[in-house]
PDB file of C-alpha atoms in Angstrom:
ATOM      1  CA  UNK E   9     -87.918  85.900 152.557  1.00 54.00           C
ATOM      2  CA  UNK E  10     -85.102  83.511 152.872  1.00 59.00           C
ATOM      3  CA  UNK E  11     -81.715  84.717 153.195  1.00 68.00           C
ATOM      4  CA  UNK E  12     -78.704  83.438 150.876  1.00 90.00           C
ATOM      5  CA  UNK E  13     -75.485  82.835 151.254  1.00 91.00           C
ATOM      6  CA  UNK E  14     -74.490  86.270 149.262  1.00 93.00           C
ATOM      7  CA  UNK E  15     -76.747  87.982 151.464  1.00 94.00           C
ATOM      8  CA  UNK E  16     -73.939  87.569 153.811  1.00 96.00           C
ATOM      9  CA  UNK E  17     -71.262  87.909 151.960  1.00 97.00           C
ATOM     10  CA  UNK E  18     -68.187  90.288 153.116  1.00 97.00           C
ATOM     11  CA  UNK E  19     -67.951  91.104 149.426  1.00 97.00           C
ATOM     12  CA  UNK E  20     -71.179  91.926 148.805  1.00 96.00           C
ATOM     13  CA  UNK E  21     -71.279  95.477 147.196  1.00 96.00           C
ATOM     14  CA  UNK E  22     -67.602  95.275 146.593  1.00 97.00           C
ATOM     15  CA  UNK E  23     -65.511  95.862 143.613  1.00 96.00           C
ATOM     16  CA  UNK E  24     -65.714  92.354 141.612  1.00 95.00           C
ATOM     17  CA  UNK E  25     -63.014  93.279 140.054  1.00 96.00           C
ATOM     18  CA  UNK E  26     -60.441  92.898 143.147  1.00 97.00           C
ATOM     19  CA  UNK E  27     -62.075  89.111 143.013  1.00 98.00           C
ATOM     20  CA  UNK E  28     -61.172  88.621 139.399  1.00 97.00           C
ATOM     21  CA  UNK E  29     -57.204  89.428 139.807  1.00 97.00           C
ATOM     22  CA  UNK E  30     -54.922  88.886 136.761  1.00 95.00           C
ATOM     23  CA  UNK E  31     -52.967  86.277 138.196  1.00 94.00           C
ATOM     24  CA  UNK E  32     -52.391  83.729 141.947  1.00 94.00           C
ATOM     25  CA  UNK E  33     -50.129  86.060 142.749  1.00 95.00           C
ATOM     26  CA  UNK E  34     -52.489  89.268 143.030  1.00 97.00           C
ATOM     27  CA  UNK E  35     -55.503  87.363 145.086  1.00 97.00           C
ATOM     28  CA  UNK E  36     -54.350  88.424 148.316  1.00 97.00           C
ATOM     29  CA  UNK E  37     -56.942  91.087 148.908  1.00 98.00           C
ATOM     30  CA  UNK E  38     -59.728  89.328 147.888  1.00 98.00           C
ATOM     31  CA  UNK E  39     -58.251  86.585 150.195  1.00 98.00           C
ATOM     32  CA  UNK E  40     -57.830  89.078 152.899  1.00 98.00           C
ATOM     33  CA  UNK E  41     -61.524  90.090 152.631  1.00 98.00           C
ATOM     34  CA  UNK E  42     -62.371  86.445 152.531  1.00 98.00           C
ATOM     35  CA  UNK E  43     -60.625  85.386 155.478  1.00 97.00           C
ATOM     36  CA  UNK E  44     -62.927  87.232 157.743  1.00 96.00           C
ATOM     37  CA  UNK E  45     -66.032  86.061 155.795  1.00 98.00           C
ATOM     38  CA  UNK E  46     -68.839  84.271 157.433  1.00 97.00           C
ATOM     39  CA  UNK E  47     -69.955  82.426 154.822  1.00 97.00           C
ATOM     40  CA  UNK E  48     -66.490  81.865 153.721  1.00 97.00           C
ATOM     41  CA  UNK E  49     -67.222  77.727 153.152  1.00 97.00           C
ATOM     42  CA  UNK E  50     -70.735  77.906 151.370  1.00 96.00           C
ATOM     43  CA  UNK E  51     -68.802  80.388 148.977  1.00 97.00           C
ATOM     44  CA  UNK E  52     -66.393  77.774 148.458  1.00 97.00           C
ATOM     45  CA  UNK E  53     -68.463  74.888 148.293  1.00 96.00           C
ATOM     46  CA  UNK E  54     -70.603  77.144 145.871  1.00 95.00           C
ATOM     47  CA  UNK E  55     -67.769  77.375 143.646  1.00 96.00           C
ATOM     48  CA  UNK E  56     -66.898  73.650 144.114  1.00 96.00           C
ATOM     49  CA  UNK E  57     -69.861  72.346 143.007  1.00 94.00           C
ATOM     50  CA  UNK E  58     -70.756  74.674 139.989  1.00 95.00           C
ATOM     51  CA  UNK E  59     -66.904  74.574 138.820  1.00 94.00           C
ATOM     52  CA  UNK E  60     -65.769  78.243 138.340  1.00 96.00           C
ATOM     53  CA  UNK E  61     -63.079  78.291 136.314  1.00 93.00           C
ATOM     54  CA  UNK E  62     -61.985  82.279 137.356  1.00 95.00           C
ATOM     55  CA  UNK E  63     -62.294  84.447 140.400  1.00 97.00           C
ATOM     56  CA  UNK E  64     -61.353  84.143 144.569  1.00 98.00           C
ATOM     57  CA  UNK E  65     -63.971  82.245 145.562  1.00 98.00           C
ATOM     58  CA  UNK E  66     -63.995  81.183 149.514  1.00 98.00           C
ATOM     59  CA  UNK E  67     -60.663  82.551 149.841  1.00 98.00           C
ATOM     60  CA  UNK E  68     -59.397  80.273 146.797  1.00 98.00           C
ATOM     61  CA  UNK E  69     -57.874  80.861 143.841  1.00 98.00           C
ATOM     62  CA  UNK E  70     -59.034  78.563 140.865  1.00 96.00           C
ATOM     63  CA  UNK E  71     -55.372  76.689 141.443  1.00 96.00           C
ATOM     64  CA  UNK E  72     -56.431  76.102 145.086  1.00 97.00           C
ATOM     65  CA  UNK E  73     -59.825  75.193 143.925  1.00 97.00           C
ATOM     66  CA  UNK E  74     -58.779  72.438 141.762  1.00 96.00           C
ATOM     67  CA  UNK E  75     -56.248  70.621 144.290  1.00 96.00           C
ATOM     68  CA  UNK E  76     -58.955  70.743 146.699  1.00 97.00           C
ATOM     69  CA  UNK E  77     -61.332  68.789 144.096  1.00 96.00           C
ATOM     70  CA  UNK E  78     -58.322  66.132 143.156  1.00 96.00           C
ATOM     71  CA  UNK E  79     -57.414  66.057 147.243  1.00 96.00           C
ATOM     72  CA  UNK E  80     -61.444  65.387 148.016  1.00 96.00           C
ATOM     73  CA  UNK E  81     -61.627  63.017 145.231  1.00 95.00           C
ATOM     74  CA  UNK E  82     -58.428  61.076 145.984  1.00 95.00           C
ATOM     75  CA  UNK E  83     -59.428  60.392 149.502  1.00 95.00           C
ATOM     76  CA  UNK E  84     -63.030  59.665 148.495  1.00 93.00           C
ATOM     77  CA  UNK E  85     -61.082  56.780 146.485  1.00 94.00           C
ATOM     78  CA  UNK E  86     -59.065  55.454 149.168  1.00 92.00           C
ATOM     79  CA  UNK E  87     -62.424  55.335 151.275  1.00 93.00           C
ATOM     80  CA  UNK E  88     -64.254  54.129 148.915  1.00 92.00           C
ATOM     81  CA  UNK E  89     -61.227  51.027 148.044  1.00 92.00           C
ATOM     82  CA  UNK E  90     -60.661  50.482 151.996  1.00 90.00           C
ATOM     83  CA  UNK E  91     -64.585  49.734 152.669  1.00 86.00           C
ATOM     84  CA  UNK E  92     -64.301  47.220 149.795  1.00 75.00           C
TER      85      UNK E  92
END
């Protein structure tokens, strides 16, 4: 049986609600529980890719989440403009 990325996962059988904080500003401990997570950027690219909206998701808040999109898509611009 192939293993997943959850399988892995340092919050697997945790609380989802300390992943689901009511604001930026309480995600620390899912980020601390992230940080040491080995599968800390398929979580992230996970969440990239299928667009959640809500939750810490490789140690990102949605916030974080989007700037990372409009960063990555910014400089996939200027790549894309500078091989033109």
């Amino acid at each position: 049986m192939q293993t997943t990325w959850r399988d892995e996962a340092a919050c697997k059988g945790l609380d989802t609600g300390t992943f689901f904080p009511a604001s930026d500003a309480d995600a620390g401990p899912a980020k601390l529980i992230c940080a040491g997570c080995p599968v800390r950027d398929q979580c992230l690219e996970w969440a990239l890719a299928t667009r959640q909206e809500d939750g810490i998701w490789g140690g990102m808040t949605d916030t974080e989440r989007r700037r990372l999109r409009r960063r990555r898509r910014d400089a996939a611009r200027r790549a894309a403009a500078s091989a033109a």
